[in-house]
Structure formats: structure tokens, C-alpha cells
Amino acid sequence: MKWLKGAMRASRMAFAPAGRGGVSGSVRALVVKARDGSIRTAINTARLHKEVDHALAQATRQYEAAHELADAAHEVTQLSAGVKLGADQIARTAERNLGVARASMDELARLEQRMRHIESQVQGFSRTVEQLVVHLQSITAFGTIIENVANQTNLLAINAAIEAARAGEAGRGFAVVAAEVRRLSQVVNAEVVKISTASGAMRSLVESTSGATADVLAGVNVSAREVGLAAGHFTTFVADFERMTGTVNEMAAAMQSLDGINQQIGARVGEVAANASTSASTMTDASRRVDEVRVATEEIQGVLAEFRTGGTPFDALVETTTRLREDVLSCLGRHAAGGADIFDQAYKPIPQSNPPRFTTSWDRAVERDLQAIFDRVLGDLPGAAYALAVDNRGFAPAHNTKFSQPPTGRPEHDLVYCRNKRIFDDPVGGKLAKNRQPFLLQTYLRDTGEVINDLSMPVMIEGRHWGAVRIGYDSARMQS
């Protein structure tokens, strides 16, 4: 770049008429062409910078999203492995429970068989008791008959004894037989009473046993039915459990497949994150290179700005910016002489301002006069987008009337129409605020969206660097 500056100085010295700084024919055409080319380059660089910054922002978001996705994929993989382990444990538990359920079903089936066998035995015993009751009733009837026969025999023996007594000596033997028969009938009658008593007691026991047997049989029948129902339900339960176990096994197999897929996804996401990191690095490098081009272009424009070719929009911009600096110097000097501390940088935030705005001890004093100067520039210079002065930290005590509207509280409106008393410390604003070279031409994408050529000149007051004046110019009008 130094050789270019040297060449330009030599060319300017060779061709510039005294007092004007102008150039002749071919050199003028060359300078105009170079200037237009540098402006086009600057405009394209500004637009390219916008696209690169946009791509860089997207790459950064992709990088962050990819890393978040990678972290999520890692967590999913870990969760998947945990779920797979849990599914395997559930499958093993289900298999064990299914084995226990099947064994319980077999035991319940055997219990049902035993209950059916007991039911059959109790039914047989009940029939036996019923037959025993019948036989006891027969025995009771036979006892009654025997008792009646004994009683009749006793009566006959008594009659025989009476008749033998009447017969005297001749009936003595018959009397002995009659007495023996009577004694036998009495013995038989006594035994019949015993048989009747024992038969009655036995009948009571048998009847009681019959009732208890009936209750047992009823209970066994109910138990057998309930066991049968339970066995049927348990069979259904085991069948459902078998299906559930099959489903669990399928889930375990699916989780195993899912775990493998998640691991593959994790690997792919890792590759995406690595690619996103590379893209972000590449776009960062591209942004740096675009900045290098922008800086180099600005240096070329700074050198070319020293030439006066006459009759071009650029010359009109330089002349207007020069007058603007003179008017601002006059205004600030006048107010400084009146006591305004124009170097005061104790900025106080203006409440409820978005974007942030500030005030100082002196900006209110100079605001109206500076705004009149700025508005006159917009009226005199076709294509001018704005005209203002900023201190060496980028603070604008005033702005054009159309950009100094009262705040509405809506950021999208206030960003465009409430720009006075802001600190423009963005890369372009910060650079021009600190610049001490005679000219600084920058091309940038304004925060309101348009591409602007910004020409600034430093403002020195009594040997101190106060700041700069700057004019924004429509980039399309500069290309001529």
C-alpha cells in the first residue's frame, strides 16, 4: 500500500495545477476510473461482508445447534442404553415370572383334580351314610317287632303259668317251662331295649353325620367350583402373561436395535458438529479476509480522496464535507467561547431509550444550531442520507431533524427515526471518531439496512482532537 501512496503523491505532484489539486486529461480519467472501481469494490465488499456475517451467524448457530444436538444425541444414547438394560431386565424378570406362573397353574390344576377326587369321595361317603340311615331304620323296625314278640311271649308264659297252677301236680313241668319262657322273654325284651337305645343313639349320630356330610359336600362342591374358576382365570392370566412376555422380548430386541441406531446417529451428529465447526472457522476466516479487503479499499480511497477531478459526485461530497467541518468548527468554537464544555464526556443515559441515548452538560446548548447545519447539508447535497458530527467516542449531540423524532417506545421505529444523542461506536463509527487523517471514506451496511458510503473528516479544536464530521451518501450515486 505504501508504494501506491507514493505513486499517487508523485502523480499528484506531476499533474496537479497550483491551488486546485486538479489533474489533466488521461490522469483525471484514470483517477476517476480508479475511484469508481474502489467505490464499487467497497460497495461489493460491504454487501459481501453482510453475506459473510450472515453466513457466519448461520454457521455459528449451526455449530451451536450441532453441538446441542450432539449433546442431546449423547444423552439419548445413554438413555437408550439404560432403557435397553431395563428392558432386558424386565424381559428376564418376565421370563422368571412366567415360569412361576406356569408352575402355579400346574399346581392349581393338580389342586382342582384333588378337589374333584375329594368331591367324589365325599359324595360316596354321603351315599354310604344315607344307606346306613336306612339300615338303622330297618334295625329299629326289627327291634320293635322283636319287642312285640317278646311281650306276646311273656303274656303267653304268664297264661301258661296260670294254667299250670290250675292243673296242680300234673302241670308242674309245664309251669317250669312257662317260667323259663317268661324269663327268656324278659331277657329278650331287655336286650331289645338295649338294642333300641343303641340304635337310637347310632341313628342320632348317623343323622348328625349325614347333615355334616351334606355341609361338607356342599362346601367341597363350592370349593371345587371356585378352584375350577380360579384355574380357568389363571390359565387366561398365564396366556396373557405369555403374550406380554413375548411383547417385552420384542421390545428388548427393538431397544437393542434402537440403541445401535442411536449410536450411529451420535456418530453422524458428531461428524455434523465437526463439519459445522470447520464451516464456522472457514466463515470466520472469510470474514477476516473481507475486513482486510475493506481496510485495503479504504486506504486506496483515502489516497484517491486527495485528488480533485472536478464534476463528480465524489468531489461534491468532499467539498460539502469540508464546508460541514468548517461550519461545525465555527459553531462549537462559538459555544465553547460562551462557556460550553464541549469536551465533556460524562454521558448520562436518557431513561427508557431503546436504542440507548445519552446527554451531557453541553449537548442541549449546541443541538439546535448543529441540527440546522446538518439539515442544510441534506438540502444542498442530492443523494446525502445523513450529516452529523460526533465526538471522539462516537457521541452525536444532534442529528438531522428527520432522525431526531420523539421516541415511541417501539425499537423498530426508534432505531430509524430516533438517532440523535446516540453513541455510534460500531466498527465504522468508532474508526472515524478516532481518525486523524484528512479523509476517511468507508462503505458499510447501515443498521437500517442500506449500503452507505461514509465520508468523514477529523475536527480539531485548538489543537485538540474533538471528533469528526461525517456524511452518509447513497452508494448508487457514487458510482459515476
Coordinates of N, CA and C in Angstrom, one line a residue, residues 253-385:
A253 N -35.7 -56.5 22.0 CA -35.0 -56.6 20.7 C -35.0 -55.3 20.0
A254 N -36.2 -54.6 20.0 CA -36.3 -53.3 19.4 C -35.4 -52.3 20.0
M255 N -35.3 -52.3 21.4 CA -34.4 -51.4 22.1 C -33.0 -51.7 21.7
Q256 N -32.6 -52.9 21.5 CA -31.3 -53.2 21.1 C -31.0 -52.6 19.8
S257 N -31.9 -52.8 18.8 CA -31.8 -52.2 17.5 C -31.7 -50.6 17.6
L258 N -32.6 -50.1 18.5 CA -32.7 -48.6 18.6 C -31.3 -48.1 19.2
D259 N -30.8 -48.9 20.2 CA -29.5 -48.5 20.7 C -28.4 -48.4 19.7
G260 N -28.4 -49.4 18.8 CA -27.4 -49.4 17.7 C -27.7 -48.2 16.8
I261 N -28.9 -47.9 16.5 CA -29.3 -46.8 15.6 C -28.8 -45.5 16.3
N262 N -29.1 -45.3 17.6 CA -28.7 -44.1 18.3 C -27.2 -43.9 18.3
Q263 N -26.5 -45.0 18.4 CA -25.0 -44.9 18.4 C -24.6 -44.4 17.0
Q264 N -25.3 -44.9 15.9 CA -24.9 -44.4 14.6 C -25.3 -43.0 14.4
I265 N -26.5 -42.6 15.0 CA -26.9 -41.2 14.9 C -25.9 -40.3 15.6
G266 N -25.5 -40.8 16.8 CA -24.5 -40.0 17.6 C -23.2 -39.8 16.8
A267 N -22.8 -40.8 16.1 CA -21.6 -40.7 15.3 C -21.8 -39.7 14.2
R268 N -23.0 -39.8 13.5 CA -23.2 -38.8 12.4 C -23.3 -37.4 12.9
V269 N -24.0 -37.2 14.1 CA -24.1 -35.9 14.6 C -22.8 -35.4 15.0
G270 N -21.9 -36.2 15.5 CA -20.5 -35.8 15.8 C -19.8 -35.3 14.5
E271 N -20.1 -36.0 13.4 CA -19.5 -35.5 12.1 C -20.1 -34.2 11.7
V272 N -21.4 -34.0 11.9 CA -22.1 -32.8 11.6 C -21.5 -31.6 12.4
A273 N -21.3 -31.9 13.7 CA -20.7 -30.9 14.6 C -19.3 -30.5 14.2
A274 N -18.5 -31.5 13.8 CA -17.2 -31.3 13.3 C -17.2 -30.4 12.0
N275 N -18.1 -30.8 11.1 CA -18.3 -30.0 9.9 C -18.7 -28.6 10.2
A276 N -19.7 -28.5 11.1 CA -20.2 -27.1 11.5 C -19.0 -26.3 12.1
S277 N -18.2 -26.9 12.9 CA -17.1 -26.2 13.4 C -16.1 -25.8 12.4
T278 N -15.9 -26.6 11.4 CA -15.0 -26.3 10.3 C -15.6 -25.1 9.5
S279 N -16.9 -25.2 9.2 CA -17.6 -24.2 8.5 C -17.5 -22.8 9.2
A280 N -17.8 -22.9 10.5 CA -17.7 -21.6 11.3 C -16.3 -21.1 11.3
S281 N -15.3 -21.9 11.4 CA -13.9 -21.5 11.3 C -13.6 -20.9 9.9
T282 N -14.1 -21.5 8.9 CA -13.9 -21.0 7.5 C -14.6 -19.7 7.3
M283 N -15.8 -19.6 7.8 CA -16.5 -18.3 7.6 C -15.9 -17.2 8.5
T284 N -15.3 -17.5 9.6 CA -14.6 -16.6 10.4 C -13.4 -16.1 9.7
D285 N -12.7 -17.0 9.0 CA -11.5 -16.6 8.2 C -11.9 -15.8 7.0
A286 N -13.1 -16.2 6.4 CA -13.6 -15.4 5.3 C -14.0 -14.0 5.7
S287 N -14.6 -13.9 6.9 CA -14.9 -12.5 7.4 C -13.7 -11.7 7.7
R288 N -12.7 -12.3 8.2 CA -11.4 -11.6 8.4 C -10.8 -11.1 7.1
R289 N -10.9 -12.0 6.1 CA -10.3 -11.6 4.8 C -11.1 -10.5 4.2
V290 N -12.4 -10.5 4.3 CA -13.3 -9.4 3.8 C -12.9 -8.1 4.5
D291 N -12.7 -8.2 5.8 CA -12.3 -7.0 6.5 C -11.0 -6.5 6.0
E292 N -10.1 -7.4 5.7 CA -8.8 -7.0 5.1 C -9.0 -6.2 3.8
V293 N -9.9 -6.8 2.9 CA -10.2 -6.1 1.7 C -10.8 -4.8 1.9
R294 N -11.7 -4.7 2.9 CA -12.4 -3.4 3.2 C -11.3 -2.4 3.7
V295 N -10.4 -2.8 4.5 CA -9.4 -1.9 5.0 C -8.5 -1.4 3.9
A296 N -8.1 -2.4 3.0 CA -7.2 -2.0 1.9 C -8.0 -1.1 0.9
T297 N -9.3 -1.3 0.7 CA -10.0 -0.5 -0.2 C -10.2 0.9 0.4
E298 N -10.4 1.0 1.8 CA -10.5 2.3 2.4 C -9.2 3.1 2.3
E299 N -8.0 2.4 2.4 CA -6.7 3.0 2.2 C -6.6 3.6 0.8
I300 N -7.0 2.8 -0.2 CA -7.0 3.3 -1.6 C -7.9 4.5 -1.7
Q301 N -9.1 4.4 -1.1 CA -10.0 5.5 -1.3 C -9.5 6.8 -0.5
G302 N -8.7 6.5 0.6 CA -8.1 7.7 1.3 C -7.1 8.4 0.4
V303 N -6.3 7.6 -0.3 CA -5.3 8.2 -1.2 C -6.0 8.9 -2.4
L304 N -7.0 8.3 -3.0 CA -7.7 8.8 -4.1 C -8.5 10.1 -3.7
A305 N -9.0 10.1 -2.4 CA -9.8 11.3 -2.0 C -9.0 12.6 -2.0
E306 N -7.7 12.5 -2.0 CA -6.9 13.7 -2.1 C -6.9 14.4 -3.5
F307 N -7.3 13.6 -4.5 CA -7.4 14.2 -5.8 C -8.7 14.9 -6.1
R308 N -8.6 16.0 -6.8 CA -9.8 16.8 -7.2 C -9.9 16.6 -8.7
T309 N -10.9 15.8 -9.1 CA -11.1 15.6 -10.5 C -12.1 16.6 -11.1
G310 N -13.0 17.1 -10.2 CA -14.0 18.0 -10.6 C -15.2 17.4 -11.3
G311 N -16.4 17.8 -11.0 CA -17.6 17.4 -11.7 C -18.1 16.1 -11.3
T312 N -17.6 15.4 -10.3 CA -18.1 14.1 -10.0 C -18.8 14.2 -8.6
P313 N -19.7 13.2 -8.4 CA -20.4 13.2 -7.1 C -19.5 13.2 -5.9
F314 N -18.3 12.5 -6.1 CA -17.3 12.4 -5.0 C -16.8 13.7 -4.7
D315 N -16.4 14.5 -5.7 CA -15.9 15.9 -5.5 C -16.9 16.7 -4.7
A316 N -18.2 16.6 -5.1 CA -19.3 17.3 -4.4 C -19.3 16.9 -3.0
L317 N -19.2 15.6 -2.7 CA -19.2 15.1 -1.4 C -18.1 15.6 -0.5
V318 N -16.9 15.6 -1.1 CA -15.7 16.1 -0.4 C -15.9 17.6 -0.1
E319 N -16.3 18.4 -1.1 CA -16.5 19.8 -0.8 C -17.5 20.1 0.2
T320 N -18.7 19.4 0.2 CA -19.7 19.6 1.2 C -19.2 19.2 2.6
T321 N -18.5 18.0 2.6 CA -18.0 17.6 3.9 C -17.0 18.6 4.5
T322 N -16.2 19.2 3.6 CA -15.2 20.3 4.1 C -16.0 21.5 4.6
R323 N -17.0 21.9 3.9 CA -17.8 23.0 4.4 C -18.5 22.7 5.7
L324 N -19.0 21.4 5.8 CA -19.6 21.0 7.1 C -18.7 21.0 8.2
R325 N -17.4 20.6 8.0 CA -16.4 20.7 9.1 C -16.2 22.1 9.5
E326 N -16.1 23.0 8.5 CA -15.9 24.4 8.9 C -17.0 25.0 9.7
D327 N -18.3 24.7 9.3 CA -19.4 25.2 10.0 C -19.5 24.6 11.4
V328 N -19.2 23.3 11.5 CA -19.3 22.7 12.9 C -18.2 23.3 13.8
L329 N -17.0 23.5 13.2 CA -15.9 24.1 14.0 C -16.3 25.5 14.5
S330 N -17.0 26.3 13.6 CA -17.4 27.6 13.9 C -18.5 27.6 15.0
C331 N -19.4 26.6 14.9 CA -20.5 26.5 15.9 C -19.9 26.1 17.2
L332 N -19.1 25.0 17.3 CA -18.6 24.5 18.5 C -17.6 25.6 19.2
G333 N -16.8 26.3 18.3 CA -16.0 27.3 18.9 C -16.8 28.4 19.5
R334 N -17.9 28.8 18.9 CA -18.7 29.9 19.4 C -19.3 29.5 20.8
H335 N -19.8 28.3 20.9 CA -20.4 27.8 22.1 C -19.3 27.6 23.2
A336 N -18.2 27.1 22.8 CA -17.1 26.9 23.7 C -16.7 28.3 24.3
A337 N -16.7 29.3 23.5 CA -16.3 30.6 24.0 C -17.4 31.1 24.9
G338 N -18.6 30.7 24.8 CA -19.7 31.1 25.6 C -19.8 30.2 26.9
G339 N -18.9 29.3 27.1 CA -18.8 28.6 28.4 C -19.2 27.1 28.3
A340 N -19.6 26.6 27.1 CA -20.0 25.2 27.0 C -18.7 24.3 27.0
D341 N -18.7 23.3 27.8 CA -17.6 22.4 27.9 C -17.8 21.3 26.9
I342 N -17.4 21.6 25.6 CA -17.7 20.7 24.5 C -16.8 19.4 24.6
F343 N -15.8 19.3 25.5 CA -15.0 18.1 25.6 C -15.5 17.2 26.8
D344 N -16.6 17.7 27.4 CA -17.2 16.9 28.5 C -17.8 15.6 27.9
Q345 N -17.3 14.4 28.5 CA -17.8 13.1 28.0 C -18.4 12.3 29.2
A346 N -19.0 13.1 30.1 CA -19.7 12.4 31.2 C -21.2 12.1 30.7
Y347 N -21.3 11.1 30.0 CA -22.6 10.8 29.3 C -23.6 10.2 30.4
K348 N -24.8 10.8 30.4 CA -25.8 10.3 31.3 C -26.9 9.6 30.4
P349 N -27.3 8.4 30.8 CA -28.3 7.7 30.0 C -29.6 8.4 30.1
I350 N -30.3 8.5 28.9 CA -31.7 9.0 28.9 C -32.6 7.9 29.2
P351 N -33.4 8.0 30.2 CA -34.3 6.9 30.6 C -35.2 6.4 29.5
Q352 N -35.5 5.1 29.5 CA -36.4 4.4 28.6 C -36.1 4.7 27.2
S353 N -34.9 4.7 26.8 CA -34.5 4.9 25.4 C -33.9 3.6 24.9
N354 N -34.5 3.2 23.8 CA -34.0 1.9 23.1 C -34.1 2.1 21.6
P355 N -32.9 2.2 20.9 CA -31.5 2.0 21.4 C -31.1 3.1 22.4
P356 N -30.1 2.8 23.2 CA -29.7 3.7 24.3 C -29.3 5.1 23.8
R357 N -29.7 6.1 24.5 CA -29.3 7.5 24.1 C -28.8 8.2 25.4
F358 N -28.0 9.3 25.2 CA -27.3 9.9 26.3 C -27.4 11.4 26.2
T359 N -27.1 12.1 27.3 CA -27.0 13.5 27.3 C -25.8 13.9 28.1
T360 N -25.3 15.2 27.9 CA -24.1 15.7 28.6 C -24.5 17.1 29.1
S361 N -23.4 17.8 29.6 CA -23.6 19.2 30.1 C -23.8 20.2 29.0
W362 N -23.4 19.8 27.8 CA -23.4 20.9 26.7 C -24.2 20.6 25.5
D363 N -24.7 19.3 25.3 CA -25.3 19.0 24.0 C -26.6 19.8 23.8
R364 N -27.4 20.1 24.9 CA -28.6 20.9 24.7 C -28.3 22.3 24.1
A365 N -27.1 22.8 24.5 CA -26.8 24.2 24.1 C -26.5 24.2 22.6
V366 N -25.9 23.2 22.0 CA -25.5 23.2 20.6 C -26.4 22.5 19.7
E367 N -27.4 21.8 20.3 CA -28.3 20.9 19.5 C -29.0 21.6 18.3
R368 N -29.6 22.8 18.6 CA -30.4 23.5 17.6 C -29.5 24.0 16.5
D369 N -28.4 24.6 16.8 CA -27.5 25.2 15.8 C -26.9 24.1 14.9
L370 N -26.5 23.0 15.5 CA -25.9 21.9 14.8 C -26.9 21.2 13.9
Q371 N -28.1 21.1 14.4 CA -29.2 20.5 13.5 C -29.5 21.3 12.3
A372 N -29.5 22.6 12.4 CA -29.7 23.5 11.3 C -28.6 23.3 10.2
I373 N -27.4 23.2 10.7 CA -26.2 22.9 9.8 C -26.4 21.6 9.1
F374 N -26.8 20.6 9.8 CA -26.9 19.2 9.3 C -28.1 19.2 8.2
D375 N -29.2 19.8 8.6 CA -30.3 19.8 7.6 C -30.0 20.6 6.4
R376 N -29.2 21.6 6.5 CA -28.8 22.4 5.3 C -28.0 21.5 4.3
V377 N -27.1 20.6 4.9 CA -26.3 19.7 4.1 C -27.2 18.8 3.3
L378 N -28.2 18.2 3.9 CA -29.2 17.3 3.2 C -29.9 18.0 2.1
G379 N -30.2 19.3 2.3 CA -30.9 20.1 1.3 C -30.0 20.5 0.1
D380 N -28.7 20.7 0.4 CA -27.8 21.1 -0.6 C -27.1 20.0 -1.4
L381 N -27.1 18.8 -0.8 CA -26.3 17.7 -1.5 C -27.3 16.6 -1.8
P382 N -27.7 16.5 -3.1 CA -28.6 15.4 -3.5 C -27.8 14.0 -3.3
G383 N -28.6 13.1 -2.8 CA -28.0 11.8 -2.5 C -27.5 11.6 -1.1
A384 N -27.4 12.7 -0.3 CA -27.0 12.5 1.1 C -28.0 11.9 1.9
A385 N -27.6 10.9 2.7 CA -28.5 10.1 3.6 C -28.6 10.7 5.0

